[in-house]
């Protein structure tokens, strides 16, 4: 199509049945297999502009799929383009989960990287012959840490609900990091010149809440690595906030209470050898000025402190308070570590009709209340 009116009519009609995001797939085929786009220097740009302009005026967003670098660079001028596939096509057990490098490019042009759909259990077969998904936990973790859509594609009756809900609130709101998981600079360097002794896949996703930096690190198919403070929280990283302290607490998602430890410039974290089944997700949470540590939803979510859930962290003379958003009737389990303690306190709250609660952890007692 060469007219804005085509796209405007398409999107206007599609909105009537609930379309919110339009995916333009097969982008590279549509450029390389038409003489017109190979012979014109501007036709491809015109096509993408008309598509995006019509999406914008109709209140829709666009996801690119199978895009080349030229498509991604064109998206810088197109406000409606908000996300793009950073992975290959899904097939149970394949390597399409590796997006620690492609997410760098996507994030650099302000487009959210996304991973293709996945099966959340190892029970399903049929669509891909006799193949089943051997690593559903890895698929779910990567999808969440990509900061893009999470797309379980199980057949009816095959979904692992508990695993899927590690990515989201009760109403489906994704509990994502602020920035997508990207390969550490030190790990990129280890891959230089196709070295066989590279460190594998070690990525970090950063989250900002109330001026504080939280970090999630995933290591899969990786070699042993001594993770240092500067690699993920050093002041050379422009996205690490000035309010963030020099001492953090860390835990591994599979066993938070058993793996709690301090992380700082002096105390590093030894990451083990991993494969796709034994992968690890470590969370790093700042020690507040009064010694308290908010661990958030450490027992239940891949990203324990997400900006989609938490806001307004403030210290008090005896502890701290934090605002949490949820849906009516949603049960939250929130963890925090008191100063000088090595074990977390647990507070269970139920979200009311206002959808907002104020959580207080204090040496005088913990409580949940309706937020103003």
mmCIF file of C-alpha atoms in Angstrom:
data_model
loop_
_atom_site.group_PDB
_atom_site.id
_atom_site.type_symbol
_atom_site.label_atom_id
_atom_site.label_comp_id
_atom_site.label_asym_id
_atom_site.label_seq_id
_atom_site.Cartn_x
_atom_site.Cartn_y
_atom_site.Cartn_z
ATOM 1 C CA UNK A 1 0.000 0.000 0.000
ATOM 2 C CA UNK A 2 1.212 3.481 -0.873
ATOM 3 C CA UNK A 3 -1.472 5.577 0.805
ATOM 4 C CA UNK A 4 -1.943 6.737 4.385
ATOM 5 C CA UNK A 5 -5.681 6.163 3.887
ATOM 6 C CA UNK A 6 -5.170 2.398 3.562
ATOM 7 C CA UNK A 7 -3.499 2.142 6.963
ATOM 8 C CA UNK A 8 -5.905 4.604 8.575
ATOM 9 C CA UNK A 9 -8.922 2.565 7.435
ATOM 10 C CA UNK A 10 -7.288 -0.733 8.467
ATOM 11 C CA UNK A 11 -6.476 0.457 11.977
ATOM 12 C CA UNK A 12 -9.731 2.317 12.486
ATOM 13 C CA UNK A 13 -11.724 -0.842 11.713
ATOM 14 C CA UNK A 14 -9.389 -3.091 13.704
ATOM 15 C CA UNK A 15 -9.794 -0.938 16.818
ATOM 16 C CA UNK A 16 -13.490 -1.802 16.821
ATOM 17 C CA UNK A 17 -12.692 -5.412 17.683
ATOM 18 C CA UNK A 18 -10.081 -4.490 20.268
ATOM 19 C CA UNK A 19 -6.727 -4.179 18.474
ATOM 20 C CA UNK A 20 -4.144 -2.375 20.613
ATOM 21 C CA UNK A 21 -0.802 -3.396 19.079
ATOM 22 C CA UNK A 22 -0.190 -4.083 15.395
ATOM 23 C CA UNK A 23 2.717 -6.412 14.523
ATOM 24 C CA UNK A 24 4.391 -5.952 11.165
ATOM 25 C CA UNK A 25 6.081 -9.291 10.524
ATOM 26 C CA UNK A 26 8.400 -10.488 7.723
ATOM 27 C CA UNK A 27 9.946 -7.043 7.385
ATOM 28 C CA UNK A 28 13.150 -8.151 5.708
ATOM 29 C CA UNK A 29 11.266 -10.300 3.174
ATOM 30 C CA UNK A 30 9.059 -7.369 2.267
ATOM 31 C CA UNK A 31 12.133 -5.305 1.421
ATOM 32 C CA UNK A 32 14.392 -7.855 -0.275
ATOM 33 C CA UNK A 33 11.752 -9.648 -2.349
ATOM 34 C CA UNK A 34 10.125 -6.678 -4.106
ATOM 35 C CA UNK A 35 11.790 -4.898 -7.012
ATOM 36 C CA UNK A 36 10.205 -1.602 -6.030
ATOM 37 C CA UNK A 37 11.844 -1.490 -2.608
ATOM 38 C CA UNK A 38 15.183 -2.601 -4.052
ATOM 39 C CA UNK A 39 15.118 0.099 -6.721
ATOM 40 C CA UNK A 40 13.871 3.027 -4.613
ATOM 41 C CA UNK A 41 15.852 4.721 -1.842
ATOM 42 C CA UNK A 42 12.713 6.187 -0.247
ATOM 43 C CA UNK A 43 9.826 3.770 -0.805
ATOM 44 C CA UNK A 44 10.589 1.629 2.249
ATOM 45 C CA UNK A 45 10.702 4.710 4.457
ATOM 46 C CA UNK A 46 7.437 5.998 2.967
ATOM 47 C CA UNK A 47 5.716 2.670 3.674
ATOM 48 C CA UNK A 48 6.846 2.570 7.316
ATOM 49 C CA UNK A 49 5.985 6.245 7.876
ATOM 50 C CA UNK A 50 2.441 5.888 6.580
ATOM 51 C CA UNK A 51 1.915 2.779 8.688
ATOM 52 C CA UNK A 52 3.223 4.463 11.845
ATOM 53 C CA UNK A 53 1.396 7.763 11.276
ATOM 54 C CA UNK A 54 -1.922 5.946 10.908
ATOM 55 C CA UNK A 55 -1.251 3.850 14.014
ATOM 56 C CA UNK A 56 -0.453 6.981 16.001
ATOM 57 C CA UNK A 57 -3.608 8.891 15.055
ATOM 58 C CA UNK A 58 -5.660 5.806 15.923
ATOM 59 C CA UNK A 59 -4.023 5.366 19.314
ATOM 60 C CA UNK A 60 -2.238 2.108 18.445
ATOM 61 C CA UNK A 61 1.362 1.004 18.812
ATOM 62 C CA UNK A 62 3.464 -1.156 16.499
ATOM 63 C CA UNK A 63 5.790 -4.102 17.028
ATOM 64 C CA UNK A 64 8.389 -4.848 14.361
ATOM 65 C CA UNK A 65 9.344 -8.448 13.607
ATOM 66 C CA UNK A 66 12.159 -9.883 11.457
ATOM 67 C CA UNK A 67 13.526 -6.378 11.106
ATOM 68 C CA UNK A 68 16.848 -5.277 9.687
ATOM 69 C CA UNK A 69 18.978 -2.504 11.155
ATOM 70 C CA UNK A 70 17.479 -0.071 8.633
ATOM 71 C CA UNK A 71 13.976 -0.729 9.994
ATOM 72 C CA UNK A 72 15.133 -0.186 13.571
ATOM 73 C CA UNK A 73 16.891 3.059 12.682
ATOM 74 C CA UNK A 74 13.827 4.280 10.787
ATOM 75 C CA UNK A 75 11.758 3.668 13.946
ATOM 76 C CA UNK A 76 13.621 6.509 15.684
ATOM 77 C CA UNK A 77 11.373 8.892 13.749
ATOM 78 C CA UNK A 78 8.188 6.872 14.310
ATOM 79 C CA UNK A 79 6.518 7.424 17.660
ATOM 80 C CA UNK A 80 4.073 4.532 17.242
ATOM 81 C CA UNK A 81 6.854 1.922 17.020
ATOM 82 C CA UNK A 82 7.406 0.895 20.633
ATOM 83 C CA UNK A 83 8.727 -2.680 20.513
ATOM 84 C CA UNK A 84 10.477 -5.166 18.237
ATOM 85 C CA UNK A 85 11.366 -8.834 18.251
ATOM 86 C CA UNK A 86 14.957 -9.200 19.437
ATOM 87 C CA UNK A 87 14.913 -12.989 19.223
ATOM 88 C CA UNK A 88 14.563 -15.570 16.498
ATOM 89 C CA UNK A 89 11.449 -17.707 16.006
ATOM 90 C CA UNK A 90 10.477 -20.004 18.854
ATOM 91 C CA UNK A 91 10.876 -23.763 18.586
ATOM 92 C CA UNK A 92 10.928 -25.910 21.718
ATOM 93 C CA UNK A 93 14.507 -26.216 22.950
ATOM 94 C CA UNK A 94 16.110 -23.895 20.393
ATOM 95 C CA UNK A 95 18.443 -20.966 21.119
ATOM 96 C CA UNK A 96 16.077 -18.066 20.361
ATOM 97 C CA UNK A 97 16.205 -17.012 24.033
ATOM 98 C CA UNK A 98 19.656 -15.459 23.536
ATOM 99 C CA UNK A 99 18.909 -11.735 23.238
ATOM 100 C CA UNK A 100 21.491 -10.201 25.575
ATOM 101 C CA UNK A 101 23.244 -8.493 22.672
ATOM 102 C CA UNK A 102 20.345 -7.708 20.325
ATOM 103 C CA UNK A 103 18.541 -6.022 23.221
ATOM 104 C CA UNK A 104 21.398 -3.490 23.412
ATOM 105 C CA UNK A 105 20.690 -2.246 19.914
ATOM 106 C CA UNK A 106 16.940 -2.180 20.459
ATOM 107 C CA UNK A 107 17.213 -0.301 23.753
ATOM 108 C CA UNK A 108 19.651 2.210 22.234
ATOM 109 C CA UNK A 109 16.980 3.365 19.769
ATOM 110 C CA UNK A 110 14.247 3.464 22.442
ATOM 111 C CA UNK A 111 12.453 0.337 21.228
ATOM 112 C CA UNK A 112 11.556 -2.359 23.757
ATOM 113 C CA UNK A 113 13.094 -5.729 22.821
ATOM 114 C CA UNK A 114 10.781 -8.737 22.887
ATOM 115 C CA UNK A 115 11.296 -12.501 22.944
ATOM 116 C CA UNK A 116 9.123 -14.784 20.836
ATOM 117 C CA UNK A 117 6.375 -16.854 22.450
ATOM 118 C CA UNK A 118 7.120 -20.009 24.477
ATOM 119 C CA UNK A 119 5.573 -23.089 26.081
ATOM 120 C CA UNK A 120 5.443 -22.921 29.866
ATOM 121 C CA UNK A 121 5.548 -26.701 30.463
ATOM 122 C CA UNK A 122 7.447 -29.709 29.135
ATOM 123 C CA UNK A 123 4.233 -31.717 28.661
ATOM 124 C CA UNK A 124 2.946 -30.289 25.400
ATOM 125 C CA UNK A 125 3.674 -31.864 22.008
ATOM 126 C CA UNK A 126 2.117 -31.779 18.577
ATOM 127 C CA UNK A 127 2.654 -28.391 16.997
ATOM 128 C CA UNK A 128 6.372 -29.102 16.540
ATOM 129 C CA UNK A 129 6.148 -32.858 15.987
ATOM 130 C CA UNK A 130 7.396 -34.789 19.006
ATOM 131 C CA UNK A 131 9.447 -31.866 20.364
ATOM 132 C CA UNK A 132 8.579 -30.452 23.788
ATOM 133 C CA UNK A 133 10.030 -27.504 25.701
ATOM 134 C CA UNK A 134 12.867 -28.679 28.002
ATOM 135 C CA UNK A 135 13.529 -25.269 29.611
ATOM 136 C CA UNK A 136 10.239 -23.481 30.389
ATOM 137 C CA UNK A 137 11.679 -21.626 33.421
ATOM 138 C CA UNK A 138 14.451 -20.131 31.305
ATOM 139 C CA UNK A 139 11.931 -19.076 28.645
ATOM 140 C CA UNK A 140 9.772 -17.341 31.265
ATOM 141 C CA UNK A 141 12.680 -15.604 32.989
ATOM 142 C CA UNK A 142 14.164 -14.264 29.753
ATOM 143 C CA UNK A 143 10.764 -13.081 28.539
ATOM 144 C CA UNK A 144 10.268 -11.078 31.737
ATOM 145 C CA UNK A 145 13.772 -9.630 31.877
ATOM 146 C CA UNK A 146 13.575 -8.578 28.224
ATOM 147 C CA UNK A 147 11.155 -5.875 29.506
ATOM 148 C CA UNK A 148 8.883 -6.636 26.554
ATOM 149 C CA UNK A 149 5.671 -8.650 26.214
ATOM 150 C CA UNK A 150 5.503 -12.083 27.857
ATOM 151 C CA UNK A 151 3.797 -14.506 25.467
ATOM 152 C CA UNK A 152 3.026 -18.022 26.725
ATOM 153 C CA UNK A 153 1.545 -19.954 23.805
ATOM 154 C CA UNK A 154 0.434 -23.181 25.480
ATOM 155 C CA UNK A 155 -2.488 -25.219 24.277
ATOM 156 C CA UNK A 156 -5.580 -25.010 26.481
ATOM 157 C CA UNK A 157 -4.989 -26.995 29.660
ATOM 158 C CA UNK A 158 -1.179 -27.076 29.383
ATOM 159 C CA UNK A 159 -0.197 -23.765 31.005
ATOM 160 C CA UNK A 160 1.906 -23.641 34.158
ATOM 161 C CA UNK A 161 -0.028 -20.815 35.800
ATOM 162 C CA UNK A 162 2.363 -20.375 38.722
ATOM 163 C CA UNK A 163 5.348 -20.005 36.390
ATOM 164 C CA UNK A 164 3.546 -17.579 34.090
ATOM 165 C CA UNK A 165 2.405 -15.448 37.042
ATOM 166 C CA UNK A 166 6.019 -14.972 38.188
ATOM 167 C CA UNK A 167 6.026 -12.379 35.394
ATOM 168 C CA UNK A 168 2.861 -10.490 36.240
ATOM 169 C CA UNK A 169 0.404 -9.129 38.769
ATOM 170 C CA UNK A 170 -3.019 -10.721 39.210
ATOM 171 C CA UNK A 171 -4.597 -8.477 36.553
ATOM 172 C CA UNK A 172 -1.875 -9.281 33.994
ATOM 173 C CA UNK A 173 0.216 -6.163 34.513
ATOM 174 C CA UNK A 174 3.776 -7.196 33.679
ATOM 175 C CA UNK A 175 6.232 -6.748 36.535
ATOM 176 C CA UNK A 176 9.240 -5.863 34.423
ATOM 177 C CA UNK A 177 12.554 -4.062 34.919
ATOM 178 C CA UNK A 178 13.009 -0.470 33.763
ATOM 179 C CA UNK A 179 15.669 -1.500 31.227
ATOM 180 C CA UNK A 180 15.995 -4.775 29.347
ATOM 181 C CA UNK A 181 18.539 -7.410 30.264
ATOM 182 C CA UNK A 182 21.731 -6.732 28.322
ATOM 183 C CA UNK A 183 25.012 -8.627 28.214
ATOM 184 C CA UNK A 184 27.647 -7.288 30.621
ATOM 185 C CA UNK A 185 30.495 -5.364 29.001
ATOM 186 C CA UNK A 186 33.008 -7.781 30.487
ATOM 187 C CA UNK A 187 31.132 -10.704 28.960
ATOM 188 C CA UNK A 188 30.936 -9.022 25.540
ATOM 189 C CA UNK A 189 34.697 -8.572 25.700
ATOM 190 C CA UNK A 190 35.138 -12.280 26.447
ATOM 191 C CA UNK A 191 33.281 -13.075 23.196
ATOM 192 C CA UNK A 192 35.668 -10.959 21.102
ATOM 193 C CA UNK A 193 37.306 -12.765 18.168
ATOM 194 C CA UNK A 194 34.969 -15.758 18.701
ATOM 195 C CA UNK A 195 36.977 -16.979 21.657
ATOM 196 C CA UNK A 196 35.978 -20.481 22.747
ATOM 197 C CA UNK A 197 36.659 -19.615 26.387
ATOM 198 C CA UNK A 198 34.029 -16.825 26.450
ATOM 199 C CA UNK A 199 31.869 -16.413 29.546
ATOM 200 C CA UNK A 200 28.635 -17.361 27.798
ATOM 201 C CA UNK A 201 25.362 -15.565 28.559
ATOM 202 C CA UNK A 202 25.461 -13.205 31.578
ATOM 203 C CA UNK A 203 23.127 -10.209 31.381
ATOM 204 C CA UNK A 204 21.920 -7.462 33.716
ATOM 205 C CA UNK A 205 18.527 -5.706 33.805
ATOM 206 C CA UNK A 206 18.235 -2.448 35.767
ATOM 207 C CA UNK A 207 15.193 -1.059 37.569
ATOM 208 C CA UNK A 208 14.622 2.420 39.001
ATOM 209 C CA UNK A 209 12.238 3.005 41.907
ATOM 210 C CA UNK A 210 12.215 6.210 43.950
ATOM 211 C CA UNK A 211 15.680 7.177 42.765
ATOM 212 C CA UNK A 212 17.190 3.837 43.762
ATOM 213 C CA UNK A 213 18.746 1.295 41.394
ATOM 214 C CA UNK A 214 17.777 -2.377 41.602
ATOM 215 C CA UNK A 215 19.428 -5.010 39.401
ATOM 216 C CA UNK A 216 18.574 -8.501 38.136
ATOM 217 C CA UNK A 217 21.393 -10.640 36.710
ATOM 218 C CA UNK A 218 20.727 -13.804 34.732
ATOM 219 C CA UNK A 219 23.451 -16.317 33.907
ATOM 220 C CA UNK A 220 22.681 -19.251 31.582
ATOM 221 C CA UNK A 221 24.988 -21.458 29.532
ATOM 222 C CA UNK A 222 27.728 -19.532 31.286
ATOM 223 C CA UNK A 223 31.171 -20.080 32.751
ATOM 224 C CA UNK A 224 32.199 -19.323 36.319
ATOM 225 C CA UNK A 225 32.561 -15.593 36.849
ATOM 226 C CA UNK A 226 33.436 -13.397 39.795
ATOM 227 C CA UNK A 227 30.768 -10.685 39.484
ATOM 228 C CA UNK A 228 31.946 -7.327 40.812
ATOM 229 C CA UNK A 229 30.026 -4.285 42.007
ATOM 230 C CA UNK A 230 31.467 -2.080 39.260
ATOM 231 C CA UNK A 231 30.191 -4.414 36.528
ATOM 232 C CA UNK A 232 26.546 -3.770 37.351
ATOM 233 C CA UNK A 233 26.412 -0.799 39.747
ATOM 234 C CA UNK A 234 29.569 1.221 39.166
ATOM 235 C CA UNK A 235 29.213 4.982 38.811
ATOM 236 C CA UNK A 236 30.433 4.729 35.217
ATOM 237 C CA UNK A 237 26.984 3.352 34.324
ATOM 238 C CA UNK A 238 24.915 6.424 33.463
ATOM 239 C CA UNK A 239 21.690 4.680 34.522
ATOM 240 C CA UNK A 240 22.848 3.996 38.096
ATOM 241 C CA UNK A 241 21.271 6.718 40.211
ATOM 242 C CA UNK A 242 23.317 8.979 42.445
ATOM 243 C CA UNK A 243 21.062 8.050 45.390
ATOM 244 C CA UNK A 244 22.025 4.376 45.147
ATOM 245 C CA UNK A 245 24.237 3.216 48.026
ATOM 246 C CA UNK A 246 27.537 1.340 47.899
ATOM 247 C CA UNK A 247 26.172 -1.681 49.777
ATOM 248 C CA UNK A 248 23.497 -4.055 48.459
ATOM 249 C CA UNK A 249 21.914 -7.340 49.464
ATOM 250 C CA UNK A 250 21.639 -10.144 46.903
ATOM 251 C CA UNK A 251 19.663 -13.371 46.597
ATOM 252 C CA UNK A 252 19.030 -16.053 43.967
ATOM 253 C CA UNK A 253 15.423 -16.370 42.814
ATOM 254 C CA UNK A 254 15.068 -20.119 43.347
ATOM 255 C CA UNK A 255 15.890 -19.878 47.076
ATOM 256 C CA UNK A 256 15.856 -16.259 48.319
ATOM 257 C CA UNK A 257 16.071 -16.914 52.066
ATOM 258 C CA UNK A 258 18.882 -19.475 51.676
ATOM 259 C CA UNK A 259 21.074 -17.350 49.419
ATOM 260 C CA UNK A 260 20.950 -13.877 51.017
ATOM 261 C CA UNK A 261 24.343 -12.179 51.095
ATOM 262 C CA UNK A 262 25.962 -8.762 51.045
ATOM 263 C CA UNK A 263 27.234 -7.339 47.758
ATOM 264 C CA UNK A 264 29.560 -4.337 47.609
ATOM 265 C CA UNK A 265 32.838 -3.075 46.166
ATOM 266 C CA UNK A 266 34.616 -5.349 48.626
ATOM 267 C CA UNK A 267 32.256 -8.336 48.514
ATOM 268 C CA UNK A 268 31.821 -9.886 45.074
ATOM 269 C CA UNK A 269 29.469 -12.659 43.933
ATOM 270 C CA UNK A 270 30.815 -15.944 42.551
ATOM 271 C CA UNK A 271 28.558 -17.041 39.694
ATOM 272 C CA UNK A 272 28.753 -20.807 39.021
ATOM 273 C CA UNK A 273 28.972 -22.726 35.772
ATOM 274 C CA UNK A 274 25.423 -22.931 34.418
ATOM 275 C CA UNK A 275 23.482 -24.544 31.626
ATOM 276 C CA UNK A 276 19.949 -23.882 30.389
ATOM 277 C CA UNK A 277 18.398 -25.876 33.204
ATOM 278 C CA UNK A 278 20.672 -24.745 36.052
ATOM 279 C CA UNK A 279 20.573 -21.044 35.102
ATOM 280 C CA UNK A 280 20.451 -18.503 37.934
ATOM 281 C CA UNK A 281 18.694 -15.169 38.399
ATOM 282 C CA UNK A 282 20.267 -13.000 41.102
ATOM 283 C CA UNK A 283 18.551 -9.879 42.445
ATOM 284 C CA UNK A 284 20.507 -6.977 43.938
ATOM 285 C CA UNK A 285 18.672 -4.602 46.288
ATOM 286 C CA UNK A 286 20.006 -1.414 47.903
ATOM 287 C CA UNK A 287 20.561 -1.120 51.636
ATOM 288 C CA UNK A 288 18.627 1.986 52.659
ATOM 289 C CA UNK A 289 20.267 4.777 54.637
ATOM 290 C CA UNK A 290 18.873 3.400 57.913
ATOM 291 C CA UNK A 291 19.980 -0.182 57.211
ATOM 292 C CA UNK A 292 16.652 -1.652 56.046
ATOM 293 C CA UNK A 293 16.407 -3.570 52.749
ATOM 294 C CA UNK A 294 13.242 -3.949 50.656
ATOM 295 C CA UNK A 295 13.288 -7.408 49.068
ATOM 296 C CA UNK A 296 9.819 -6.912 47.600
ATOM 297 C CA UNK A 297 8.146 -9.958 46.060
ATOM 298 C CA UNK A 298 11.286 -12.060 46.390
ATOM 299 C CA UNK A 299 9.445 -15.367 46.764
ATOM 300 C CA UNK A 300 7.004 -14.963 43.912
ATOM 301 C CA UNK A 301 8.321 -12.768 41.042
ATOM 302 C CA UNK A 302 11.309 -12.729 38.693
ATOM 303 C CA UNK A 303 11.645 -8.959 39.275
ATOM 304 C CA UNK A 304 11.039 -8.542 43.019
ATOM 305 C CA UNK A 305 10.851 -4.742 42.972
ATOM 306 C CA UNK A 306 9.240 -3.557 39.742
ATOM 307 C CA UNK A 307 8.158 0.045 39.069
ATOM 308 C CA UNK A 308 4.841 -1.367 37.898
ATOM 309 C CA UNK A 309 4.255 -2.541 41.485
ATOM 310 C CA UNK A 310 6.251 -0.299 43.832
ATOM 311 C CA UNK A 311 6.790 3.436 44.227
ATOM 312 C CA UNK A 312 7.481 6.083 46.871
ATOM 313 C CA UNK A 313 10.086 4.301 48.980
ATOM 314 C CA UNK A 314 10.801 6.530 51.993
ATOM 315 C CA UNK A 315 12.786 5.918 55.153
ATOM 316 C CA UNK A 316 11.250 6.620 58.559
ATOM 317 C CA UNK A 317 12.874 6.919 62.020
ATOM 318 C CA UNK A 318 12.150 3.234 62.666
ATOM 319 C CA UNK A 319 12.034 1.674 59.188
ATOM 320 C CA UNK A 320 10.593 2.566 55.790
ATOM 321 C CA UNK A 321 7.358 2.852 53.841
ATOM 322 C CA UNK A 322 6.566 1.960 50.237
ATOM 323 C CA UNK A 323 3.518 2.301 47.976
ATOM 324 C CA UNK A 324 2.259 -0.815 46.136
ATOM 325 C CA UNK A 325 -0.284 -1.037 43.296
ATOM 326 C CA UNK A 326 -2.451 -4.076 42.587
ATOM 327 C CA UNK A 327 -5.942 -5.233 41.730
ATOM 328 C CA UNK A 328 -8.783 -5.646 44.252
ATOM 329 C CA UNK A 329 -8.400 -8.844 46.249
ATOM 330 C CA UNK A 330 -4.817 -9.457 45.110
ATOM 331 C CA UNK A 331 -2.649 -10.988 47.831
ATOM 332 C CA UNK A 332 0.894 -9.657 48.090
ATOM 333 C CA UNK A 333 3.746 -11.214 50.017
ATOM 334 C CA UNK A 334 6.366 -8.551 50.737
ATOM 335 C CA UNK A 335 9.785 -9.198 52.282
ATOM 336 C CA UNK A 336 12.217 -6.842 54.015
ATOM 337 C CA UNK A 337 15.395 -7.247 56.074
ATOM 338 C CA UNK A 338 15.763 -5.230 59.316
ATOM 339 C CA UNK A 339 19.121 -3.597 60.087
ATOM 340 C CA UNK A 340 21.735 -6.015 61.321
ATOM 341 C CA UNK A 341 19.611 -9.081 60.558
ATOM 342 C CA UNK A 342 20.351 -11.902 58.119
ATOM 343 C CA UNK A 343 16.765 -13.114 57.750
ATOM 344 C CA UNK A 344 13.857 -11.382 56.086
ATOM 345 C CA UNK A 345 10.576 -10.408 57.702
ATOM 346 C CA UNK A 346 7.460 -11.311 55.700
ATOM 347 C CA UNK A 347 4.319 -9.175 55.490
ATOM 348 C CA UNK A 348 1.183 -10.346 53.689
ATOM 349 C CA UNK A 349 -1.225 -7.736 52.389
ATOM 350 C CA UNK A 350 -4.504 -7.777 50.444
ATOM 351 C CA UNK A 351 -5.147 -4.987 47.949
ATOM 352 C CA UNK A 352 -8.458 -3.173 48.368
ATOM 353 C CA UNK A 353 -10.827 -1.400 45.995
ATOM 354 C CA UNK A 354 -8.568 1.664 45.753
ATOM 355 C CA UNK A 355 -5.869 -0.549 44.141
ATOM 356 C CA UNK A 356 -3.177 1.170 46.225
ATOM 357 C CA UNK A 357 -1.746 0.216 49.596
ATOM 358 C CA UNK A 358 0.833 1.761 51.888
ATOM 359 C CA UNK A 359 3.264 -0.777 53.340
ATOM 360 C CA UNK A 360 5.276 0.017 56.471
ATOM 361 C CA UNK A 361 8.157 -2.033 57.831
ATOM 362 C CA UNK A 362 9.251 -0.797 61.245
ATOM 363 C CA UNK A 363 11.033 -1.943 64.383
ATOM 364 C CA UNK A 364 7.729 -1.084 66.082
ATOM 365 C CA UNK A 365 5.716 -3.390 63.847
ATOM 366 C CA UNK A 366 4.744 -3.925 60.204
ATOM 367 C CA UNK A 367 1.425 -3.024 58.605
ATOM 368 C CA UNK A 368 -0.528 -2.525 55.368
ATOM 369 C CA UNK A 369 -3.101 0.212 54.946
ATOM 370 C CA UNK A 370 -5.147 1.865 52.217
ATOM 371 C CA UNK A 371 -3.009 4.495 50.469
ATOM 372 C CA UNK A 372 -4.314 8.015 50.227
#
